Coordinates of C-alpha atoms in Angstrom, one line a residue:
E1 CA -28.9 -12.1 -16.9
E2 CA -29.6 -8.6 -18.3
I3 CA -30.3 -7.2 -14.8
A4 CA -27.1 -8.8 -13.5
R5 CA -25.2 -7.2 -16.4
V6 CA -26.4 -3.7 -15.9
T7 CA -26.5 -3.7 -12.1
P8 CA -22.8 -2.5 -11.9
Y9 CA -23.8 0.6 -14.0
A10 CA -26.8 1.4 -11.8
Q11 CA -24.6 0.9 -8.7
E12 CA -21.9 3.2 -10.0
A13 CA -24.5 5.8 -10.8
F14 CA -25.9 5.6 -7.3
L15 CA -22.5 5.7 -5.5
T16 CA -21.4 8.6 -7.7
Q17 CA -24.5 10.6 -6.7
L18 CA -24.2 9.7 -3.1
F19 CA -20.4 10.1 -2.5
E20 CA -19.3 12.4 -5.3
V21 CA -22.2 14.8 -5.9
G22 CA -24.0 14.5 -2.6
F23 CA -27.4 14.7 -4.3
F24 CA -29.0 11.3 -5.0
H25 CA -32.1 9.7 -6.5
A26 CA -34.0 8.2 -3.6
D27 CA -36.4 6.0 -5.5
P28 CA -34.4 3.9 -7.9
H29 CA -37.1 1.2 -8.5
P30 CA -37.3 -0.7 -11.8
G31 CA -39.8 1.8 -13.2
N32 CA -37.4 4.6 -12.7
L33 CA -34.4 2.8 -14.3
L34 CA -34.6 3.2 -18.0
L35 CA -32.4 0.7 -20.1
L36 CA -31.5 2.5 -23.3
D37 CA -32.1 0.8 -26.7
E38 CA -28.5 1.8 -27.6
P39 CA -25.6 3.0 -25.5
T40 CA -24.7 6.7 -25.9
E41 CA -21.4 7.9 -27.3
D42 CA -20.0 7.8 -23.8
G43 CA -21.2 4.2 -23.3
V44 CA -24.1 5.0 -21.0
E45 CA -26.8 2.3 -21.0
I46 CA -29.0 3.4 -18.1
A47 CA -31.0 6.6 -17.5
L48 CA -32.8 7.6 -14.3
I49 CA -36.2 9.2 -14.6
D50 CA -38.8 10.6 -12.2
C51 CA -36.6 12.7 -10.0
G52 CA -39.4 13.8 -7.7
L53 CA -37.8 12.1 -4.6
M54 CA -34.3 13.4 -4.2
A55 CA -32.0 14.1 -1.1
S56 CA -28.7 15.8 -0.5
I57 CA -25.9 15.0 1.9
N58 CA -23.1 17.5 2.8
E59 CA -19.5 16.8 2.1
V60 CA -18.4 16.2 5.7
D61 CA -21.1 13.6 6.3
R62 CA -20.2 11.9 3.0
D63 CA -16.6 11.5 4.1
Y64 CA -17.8 10.0 7.5
M65 CA -20.0 7.6 5.5
I66 CA -17.0 6.5 3.4
S67 CA -15.1 5.8 6.6
A68 CA -18.1 3.9 7.9
V69 CA -18.3 1.7 4.8
I70 CA -14.6 0.9 5.2
H71 CA -15.0 -0.1 8.8
L72 CA -18.2 -2.1 8.1
A73 CA -16.6 -3.9 5.2
N74 CA -13.6 -5.1 7.3
R75 CA -15.7 -5.7 10.5
D76 CA -14.0 -3.0 12.5
Y77 CA -17.0 -2.2 14.7
A78 CA -15.0 -0.3 17.3
S79 CA -14.1 2.3 14.7
L80 CA -17.6 2.1 13.3
V81 CA -18.9 3.4 16.7
D82 CA -16.7 6.5 16.1
D83 CA -18.2 7.0 12.6
F84 CA -21.7 6.8 14.0
I85 CA -20.8 9.3 16.7
R86 CA -19.5 11.7 14.0
L87 CA -22.6 11.1 12.0
Q88 CA -24.6 12.0 15.1
I89 CA -26.3 8.6 15.1
L90 CA -24.8 7.8 18.5
P91 CA -23.9 10.1 21.4
E92 CA -20.3 10.8 22.4
D93 CA -20.7 9.0 25.7
S94 CA -21.9 5.8 24.1
N95 CA -21.6 2.5 26.0
R96 CA -19.1 0.9 23.6
P97 CA -18.9 -2.5 25.4
A98 CA -22.7 -2.9 25.0
I99 CA -22.9 -1.5 21.5
I100 CA -20.1 -3.3 19.6
P101 CA -21.5 -6.9 20.1
L102 CA -25.0 -5.7 19.1
M103 CA -23.5 -4.1 16.0
D104 CA -21.9 -7.4 15.1
K105 CA -25.1 -9.2 15.4
A106 CA -27.2 -6.7 13.5
L107 CA -24.8 -5.6 10.8
S108 CA -22.6 -8.7 10.0
P109 CA -25.6 -10.6 8.4
Y110 CA -26.3 -7.5 6.3
V111 CA -22.8 -7.3 5.0
K112 CA -23.0 -10.9 3.8
G113 CA -25.6 -9.9 1.3
G114 CA -28.5 -12.0 -0.1
G115 CA -31.3 -9.7 0.9
A116 CA -34.0 -10.0 3.7
K117 CA -34.3 -13.8 3.5
R118 CA -30.6 -14.4 3.9
Y119 CA -30.5 -11.8 6.7
E120 CA -33.2 -13.7 8.5
E121 CA -31.3 -16.9 8.1
E122 CA -28.1 -15.4 9.5
V123 CA -29.9 -13.8 12.5
R124 CA -31.5 -17.1 13.3
R125 CA -28.1 -18.8 13.1
L126 CA -26.5 -16.2 15.4
Y127 CA -29.2 -16.8 18.0
G128 CA -29.3 -20.5 17.6
M129 CA -32.8 -20.5 16.1
E130 CA -32.2 -22.4 12.9
E131 CA -34.8 -24.8 11.5
G132 CA -34.4 -28.2 13.1
T133 CA -33.3 -27.0 16.5
S134 CA -35.2 -28.0 19.6
A135 CA -38.1 -26.0 20.9
S136 CA -36.1 -24.9 24.0
A137 CA -33.3 -23.6 21.8
Q138 CA -35.8 -21.7 19.7
V139 CA -37.3 -20.2 22.9
G140 CA -33.9 -19.3 24.3
G141 CA -32.7 -17.7 21.1
F142 CA -35.9 -15.7 20.8
Q143 CA -35.5 -14.5 24.4
A144 CA -31.9 -13.4 23.7
M145 CA -32.9 -11.6 20.5
T146 CA -35.7 -9.9 22.4
Q147 CA -33.3 -8.8 25.1
D148 CA -30.9 -7.4 22.6
A149 CA -33.7 -5.5 20.9
L150 CA -34.8 -4.0 24.3
T151 CA -31.2 -3.0 25.0
V152 CA -31.1 -1.1 21.7
L153 CA -34.4 0.6 22.4
N154 CA -34.0 1.4 26.0
D155 CA -30.2 1.7 26.7
I156 CA -28.7 3.0 23.5
P157 CA -29.9 6.6 22.7
F158 CA -29.5 6.5 19.0
S159 CA -31.0 9.0 16.6
I160 CA -31.5 8.9 12.8
P161 CA -30.4 12.0 10.8
P162 CA -33.1 13.3 8.5
Y163 CA -31.5 12.0 5.3
F164 CA -30.9 8.5 6.7
A165 CA -34.5 7.3 6.3
I166 CA -34.7 8.3 2.6
L167 CA -31.1 7.0 2.1
G168 CA -32.2 3.6 3.6
R169 CA -35.2 3.6 1.2
A170 CA -32.9 4.2 -1.8
I171 CA -30.5 1.4 -0.7
I172 CA -33.2 -1.2 -0.1
T173 CA -34.9 -0.4 -3.4
L174 CA -31.6 -0.6 -5.4
E175 CA -30.6 -3.8 -3.6
G176 CA -34.0 -5.3 -4.4
V177 CA -33.4 -4.7 -8.1
A178 CA -29.9 -6.1 -7.9
L179 CA -31.0 -9.2 -6.0
T180 CA -33.2 -10.3 -8.9
G181 CA -30.1 -10.6 -11.0
N182 CA -27.8 -11.9 -8.3
P183 CA -29.3 -13.5 -5.2
E184 CA -26.0 -13.1 -3.4
Y185 CA -25.7 -9.3 -4.0
G186 CA -24.6 -7.1 -1.1
L187 CA -24.1 -3.4 -1.6
I188 CA -21.4 -2.9 1.1
M189 CA -18.9 -5.4 -0.5
E190 CA -19.9 -4.5 -4.1
S191 CA -19.2 -0.8 -3.4
Y192 CA -15.8 -1.3 -1.8
P193 CA -13.8 -0.9 -5.1
F194 CA -15.6 2.5 -5.6
I195 CA -14.6 3.5 -2.1
A196 CA -11.0 2.3 -2.7
R197 CA -10.7 4.4 -5.9
K198 CA -12.0 7.5 -4.0
L199 CA -9.5 7.0 -1.2
L200 CA -6.6 6.9 -3.7
R201 CA -7.8 9.9 -5.7
E202 CA -8.9 12.7 -3.3
D203 CA -6.8 14.7 -0.9
R204 CA -9.3 16.2 1.5
P205 CA -8.2 15.8 5.1
E206 CA -11.0 13.4 6.0
I207 CA -10.3 11.2 3.0
Q208 CA -6.5 11.3 3.7
S209 CA -7.2 10.2 7.2
A210 CA -9.2 7.2 6.1
L211 CA -6.5 6.3 3.5
Q212 CA -3.8 6.5 6.2
E213 CA -5.9 4.3 8.5
V214 CA -6.3 1.6 5.7
L215 CA -2.6 1.7 4.9
Y216 CA -1.0 2.0 8.3
S217 CA -3.4 0.5 10.9
S218 CA -2.3 -2.8 12.3
S219 CA -2.5 -4.7 15.6
G220 CA 1.0 -6.2 15.1
E221 CA 4.3 -4.9 16.4
D222 CA 5.3 -3.6 13.0
G223 CA 2.1 -1.5 12.7
K224 CA 3.7 1.9 13.0
G225 CA 4.9 2.1 9.4
L226 CA 3.4 1.8 6.0
K227 CA 2.0 -1.7 5.4
L228 CA 3.0 -2.4 1.8
S229 CA 0.8 -5.5 1.7
R230 CA -2.1 -3.1 2.4
L231 CA -1.0 -0.8 -0.4
L232 CA -1.0 -3.6 -2.9
A233 CA -4.3 -4.9 -1.6
L234 CA -5.9 -1.4 -1.9
L235 CA -4.6 -1.0 -5.5
N236 CA -6.2 -4.3 -6.3
N237 CA -9.4 -3.3 -4.5
A238 CA -9.6 -0.1 -6.7
A239 CA -9.3 -2.3 -9.8
G240 CA -12.2 -4.5 -8.5
A241 CA -10.3 -7.5 -7.0
V242 CA -11.1 -7.8 -3.3
A243 CA -9.6 -10.5 -1.1
T244 CA -12.0 -11.5 1.8
Q245 CA -11.9 -13.1 5.2
E246 CA -14.4 -14.7 7.5
G247 CA -15.8 -17.2 5.0
A248 CA -15.4 -15.0 1.9
V249 CA -17.5 -12.1 3.4
F250 CA -15.5 -9.3 5.0
V251 CA -12.6 -7.4 3.3
D252 CA -9.1 -8.5 4.3
L253 CA -7.1 -5.3 4.3
D254 CA -3.8 -7.3 4.4
A255 CA -4.5 -9.9 1.8
V256 CA -3.4 -9.3 -1.8
P257 CA -5.8 -10.9 -4.3
D258 CA -4.3 -13.6 -6.5
G259 CA -5.4 -15.3 -9.7
A260 CA -6.6 -13.7 -13.0
S261 CA -8.3 -10.8 -11.2
A262 CA -5.1 -9.6 -9.5
L263 CA -3.5 -6.4 -10.6
T264 CA -0.3 -6.9 -12.7
F265 CA 2.8 -4.7 -12.1
D266 CA 2.3 -2.7 -15.3
Q267 CA -1.4 -2.1 -14.4
G268 CA -0.4 -1.0 -10.9
L269 CA 2.3 1.4 -12.1
K270 CA -0.1 3.0 -14.6
F271 CA -2.8 3.4 -12.0
V272 CA -0.4 5.0 -9.5
L273 CA 0.7 7.5 -12.1
S274 CA -2.8 8.4 -13.2
S275 CA -5.0 11.2 -12.0
Q276 CA -7.0 8.6 -10.0
A277 CA -4.1 8.2 -7.5
E278 CA -3.2 11.8 -6.7
S279 CA -4.1 11.4 -3.0
L280 CA -2.0 8.2 -2.8
R281 CA 1.1 9.8 -4.5
R282 CA 0.9 12.7 -2.0
L283 CA 0.7 10.4 0.9
L284 CA 3.5 8.1 -0.4
E285 CA 6.0 10.8 -1.3
P286 CA 7.9 10.7 2.1
E287 CA 7.4 6.9 2.3
V288 CA 9.1 6.4 -1.1
D289 CA 12.0 8.5 0.0
T290 CA 12.4 6.4 3.1
M291 CA 12.1 3.1 1.1
T292 CA 14.7 4.3 -1.4
D293 CA 17.1 5.2 1.4
L294 CA 16.6 1.8 3.1
L295 CA 17.0 -0.2 -0.1
F296 CA 20.0 1.8 -1.2
R297 CA 21.8 1.3 2.2
Q298 CA 20.9 -2.4 2.4
L299 CA 21.9 -3.1 -1.2
F300 CA 25.1 -1.0 -1.0
R301 CA 26.3 -2.7 2.1
Q302 CA 25.5 -6.2 0.7
S303 CA 27.2 -5.3 -2.6
V304 CA 30.4 -4.2 -0.9
N305 CA 30.5 -7.2 1.4
E306 CA 30.1 -9.6 -1.4
A307 CA 32.6 -7.7 -3.6
V308 CA 35.2 -8.0 -0.8
V309 CA 34.5 -11.7 -0.4
A310 CA 34.8 -12.2 -4.2
L311 CA 38.1 -10.3 -4.4
T312 CA 39.8 -11.7 -1.3
P313 CA 42.6 -14.1 -2.4
P314 CA 42.1 -17.7 -1.2
K315 CA 44.3 -19.2 1.4
L316 CA 47.3 -21.1 0.1
P317 CA 46.7 -24.9 0.1
S318 CA 48.3 -27.2 2.7
L319 CA 49.5 -30.8 2.1
P320 CA 48.3 -33.8 4.0
F321 CA 50.5 -34.8 6.9
F322 CA 52.9 -31.8 6.2
G323 CA 50.5 -29.0 6.8
D324 CA 51.3 -25.5 5.6
I325 CA 54.6 -25.9 3.8
L326 CA 54.1 -22.7 1.7
P327 CA 54.7 -19.5 3.5
Q328 CA 51.5 -17.8 4.6
I329 CA 51.7 -14.1 4.2
P330 CA 49.3 -12.4 6.6
L331 CA 47.1 -9.9 4.8
P332 CA 44.6 -7.6 6.5
P333 CA 41.0 -8.0 5.3
L334 CA 40.4 -5.8 2.2
D335 CA 37.8 -3.8 4.0
Q336 CA 40.2 -2.9 6.8
I337 CA 42.9 -1.4 4.6
K338 CA 43.1 2.4 5.0
F339 CA 43.3 4.5 1.9
P340 CA 43.4 8.3 1.3
L341 CA 40.1 9.9 0.2
L342 CA 39.7 13.4 -0.9
L343 CA 36.4 14.8 0.5
P344 CA 34.4 17.8 -0.4
N345 CA 33.9 20.7 2.0
S346 CA 31.6 20.1 4.9
A347 CA 29.3 22.3 7.0
S348 CA 32.2 23.2 9.3
T349 CA 34.7 24.1 6.6
S350 CA 34.7 25.7 3.1
V351 CA 37.7 23.8 1.8
D352 CA 38.3 20.2 0.6
G353 CA 39.8 17.8 3.0
V354 CA 41.6 14.4 3.0
A355 CA 40.5 11.4 5.1
L356 CA 42.2 8.1 5.8
V357 CA 39.4 5.6 5.8
T358 CA 38.9 1.9 5.4
L359 CA 36.3 0.5 3.0
Q360 CA 34.3 -0.6 6.0
E361 CA 34.3 3.0 7.4
L362 CA 33.4 4.4 4.1
T363 CA 30.5 2.0 3.8
N364 CA 29.2 2.8 7.2
A365 CA 29.4 6.5 6.4
I366 CA 27.6 6.3 3.0
A367 CA 25.2 3.5 4.0
P368 CA 24.7 3.4 7.8
K369 CA 23.5 0.0 9.1
L370 CA 19.8 -0.4 9.3
S371 CA 18.1 -0.2 12.7
Q372 CA 15.8 -3.1 13.8
E373 CA 12.7 -1.1 12.9
E374 CA 14.2 -0.2 9.5
E375 CA 15.1 -3.9 8.9
L376 CA 11.5 -4.9 9.6
F377 CA 10.3 -2.2 7.1
A378 CA 12.9 -3.4 4.5
L379 CA 11.6 -7.0 4.9
G380 CA 8.1 -5.7 4.3
I381 CA 9.3 -4.1 1.1
A382 CA 10.9 -7.4 0.0
D383 CA 7.7 -9.3 0.9
A384 CA 5.6 -6.9 -1.2
A385 CA 8.1 -7.2 -4.1
Q386 CA 7.8 -11.0 -3.8
E387 CA 4.0 -10.8 -3.7
F388 CA 3.9 -8.6 -6.8
L389 CA 6.8 -9.8 -8.9
G390 CA 7.6 -13.3 -7.6
Q391 CA 10.0 -15.1 -5.2
D392 CA 13.2 -14.4 -7.1
V393 CA 12.6 -10.6 -7.1
G394 CA 11.8 -10.7 -3.4
A395 CA 15.1 -12.4 -2.8
L396 CA 16.8 -9.8 -5.0
V397 CA 15.3 -6.9 -3.0
R398 CA 16.4 -8.6 0.2
G399 CA 20.0 -8.4 -1.1
E400 CA 20.5 -12.1 -1.5
K401 CA 23.2 -13.3 -3.9
L402 CA 23.5 -9.9 -5.6
F403 CA 27.1 -10.5 -6.7
S404 CA 29.0 -12.8 -8.9
T405 CA 32.8 -12.3 -9.5
Q406 CA 32.0 -10.3 -12.7
N407 CA 29.6 -8.0 -10.8
A408 CA 32.3 -7.3 -8.2
D409 CA 34.5 -5.8 -10.9
L410 CA 31.6 -3.4 -11.9
I411 CA 31.4 -1.9 -8.4
I412 CA 35.2 -1.7 -7.9
N413 CA 35.8 0.1 -11.2
S414 CA 32.8 2.4 -11.2
I415 CA 32.7 3.4 -7.6
L416 CA 35.7 2.6 -5.4
L417 CA 38.6 3.3 -7.8
P418 CA 37.3 6.8 -8.8
L419 CA 36.9 7.7 -5.2
V420 CA 40.6 6.8 -4.4
Q421 CA 41.9 8.4 -7.6
Q422 CA 40.6 11.9 -7.0
Q423 CA 43.2 14.6 -7.4
P424 CA 43.7 17.4 -4.9
G425 CA 42.5 20.8 -6.1
G426 CA 39.8 19.3 -8.3
N427 CA 36.2 20.4 -8.3
N428 CA 35.1 17.8 -5.7
A429 CA 31.8 19.6 -5.1
E430 CA 30.9 18.4 -8.6
I431 CA 32.9 15.1 -8.6
I432 CA 31.4 13.6 -5.5
P433 CA 27.7 13.9 -6.6
Q434 CA 28.7 12.4 -10.0
L435 CA 30.4 9.5 -8.2
L436 CA 27.3 8.9 -6.0
E437 CA 25.2 8.9 -9.2
Q438 CA 27.6 6.3 -10.5
T439 CA 27.0 4.3 -7.4
L440 CA 23.3 4.3 -8.0
T441 CA 23.8 3.4 -11.7
A442 CA 26.2 0.6 -10.8
L443 CA 23.8 -0.9 -8.2
S444 CA 20.9 -0.6 -10.7
S445 CA 23.1 -2.4 -13.3
V446 CA 23.7 -5.3 -10.9
L447 CA 20.0 -5.5 -10.0
L448 CA 18.7 -5.4 -13.6
S449 CA 21.4 -7.6 -15.1
N450 CA 21.4 -10.4 -12.6
N451 CA 19.1 -12.8 -14.5
S452 CA 19.8 -15.8 -12.2
N453 CA 18.2 -14.1 -9.2
G454 CA 15.3 -12.1 -10.5
G455 CA 17.1 -9.1 -12.0
G456 CA 16.0 -10.1 -15.5
V457 CA 12.4 -10.3 -14.3
V458 CA 12.7 -6.8 -12.8
A459 CA 14.1 -5.4 -16.1
E460 CA 11.5 -7.2 -18.2
E461 CA 8.6 -6.1 -16.0
W462 CA 9.9 -2.5 -15.8
N463 CA 10.3 -2.2 -19.5
R464 CA 6.9 -3.6 -20.2
A465 CA 5.3 -1.3 -17.7
K466 CA 7.0 1.8 -19.2
E467 CA 5.8 0.8 -22.7
N468 CA 2.2 0.8 -21.3
L469 CA 2.4 4.4 -20.1
N470 CA 1.1 7.4 -22.1
D471 CA 3.2 10.5 -22.6
E472 CA 1.9 12.3 -19.5
E473 CA 2.4 9.3 -17.3
S474 CA 5.9 8.7 -18.7
K475 CA 6.9 12.3 -17.9
L476 CA 5.6 12.0 -14.4
L477 CA 7.5 8.8 -13.9
E478 CA 10.7 10.4 -15.2
Y479 CA 10.2 13.3 -12.8
I480 CA 9.7 11.0 -9.9
V481 CA 12.8 8.9 -10.7
T482 CA 14.9 12.0 -11.2
T483 CA 13.7 13.5 -7.9
I484 CA 14.4 10.3 -6.0
T485 CA 17.9 10.0 -7.5
E486 CA 18.7 13.6 -6.6
R487 CA 17.5 13.2 -3.1
T488 CA 19.4 10.0 -2.6
T489 CA 22.5 11.6 -4.0
Q490 CA 22.2 14.6 -1.8
R491 CA 21.5 12.5 1.3
T492 CA 24.6 10.3 0.6
F493 CA 26.7 13.4 -0.1
D494 CA 25.7 14.9 3.2
R495 CA 26.7 11.7 5.0
L496 CA 30.0 11.6 3.3
S497 CA 30.7 15.1 4.3
T498 CA 30.7 14.1 8.0
V499 CA 33.7 11.7 7.6
Q500 CA 36.5 12.8 9.9
R501 CA 39.4 14.5 8.0
V502 CA 43.1 14.3 8.7
L503 CA 43.7 17.4 6.5
G504 CA 41.4 20.2 5.7

């Protein structure tokens, strides 16, 4: 039990030496791992002694090894071939169709953990040589295994870098210690949270490339953009919660862990704002801008549509057998009625202008309809919100049932009426941005006040998450929110400036 308890500390020390420092203890056997009588002031409980056998790895190779661990952990052997080529283990003209199946047979049993005995059992199973099988099956399996071994020796010109032999020794020794405390231990899967934290923290090109591959790669049709499910999964991985596939062995990049180990919203926000996620924030900056624009346009269009429906007067009733005895006064749809709108100067003119627009035209200008690709991305955002905050919040982000009659009044009074009531000669360069900020505020009010459809949950989770931040994190969050609001306001202002004028 004591070995199982301290194994994570020894593992963290080894991974830090290997991937952070690049200078590692190559002989971490039990005699060289000293368990302190009392933890130090920093909480350290283990000390390494006898540093006579050490090795170093350069930064470039360390980054390639990180990429290799990621691909090995999620069974992406095609990409692992590329990692081995960069590490100069395989030549550039490697026979991929021959190598990939052999990698699967040789490495998959290792990833499953359990040490040499479990590895032997898995290899026997792969070749149909389990105990109890017939003699002919045993012979056939042995012949297949021998043929694969000969293929590796004769047809695949691999080479072992100088530090790999001593690295292998260190890994085998450390795993041997860990297996005495946990017979199921496997270093690849146990080290994945460390790798996830490193991806989120560092901004070197190689690490950024690996992070992008984790967050964007997909075999589906929607694989071109950011996969928010992968982002949530990676944040959970960094916190130590890893969802698996293939019989609870390999990492599932698209699965968000659930249960008690899953990351909560306030924990996720605090992590994203911490120094441990600098690389992630830099990568996500343009994505957040895109997401904000998509959600603003979607929610704005849905809000206006539902406001128009709520404010449209009902049709006068008809009587049975007599039909419509009351005069029906034909009224155009509210969103088709033209009204004058004073617009600020545009790129082509330095003076204000007047436009005659319908509410529908104004909506299309401020919040253009989403393309098919944008709609798919917006659905991904809603799915991620549902995964993280629940079904009601997911429906809210999708724009479902945003409005009640009382909410319609909020949008009309805070957005549309001020737009119509502008006075010629006023300082519209200042007024329009203020109105657009009112639009964002009004939409936020609807979202956060709609308790029947998840808005109350959003407000509660948001307030709880903000209370959990320290001063530095709060300032960073305030800066991000302010920047997003300013960009959204400016983008909408630019779109509004393109509306065709009748005067000016």
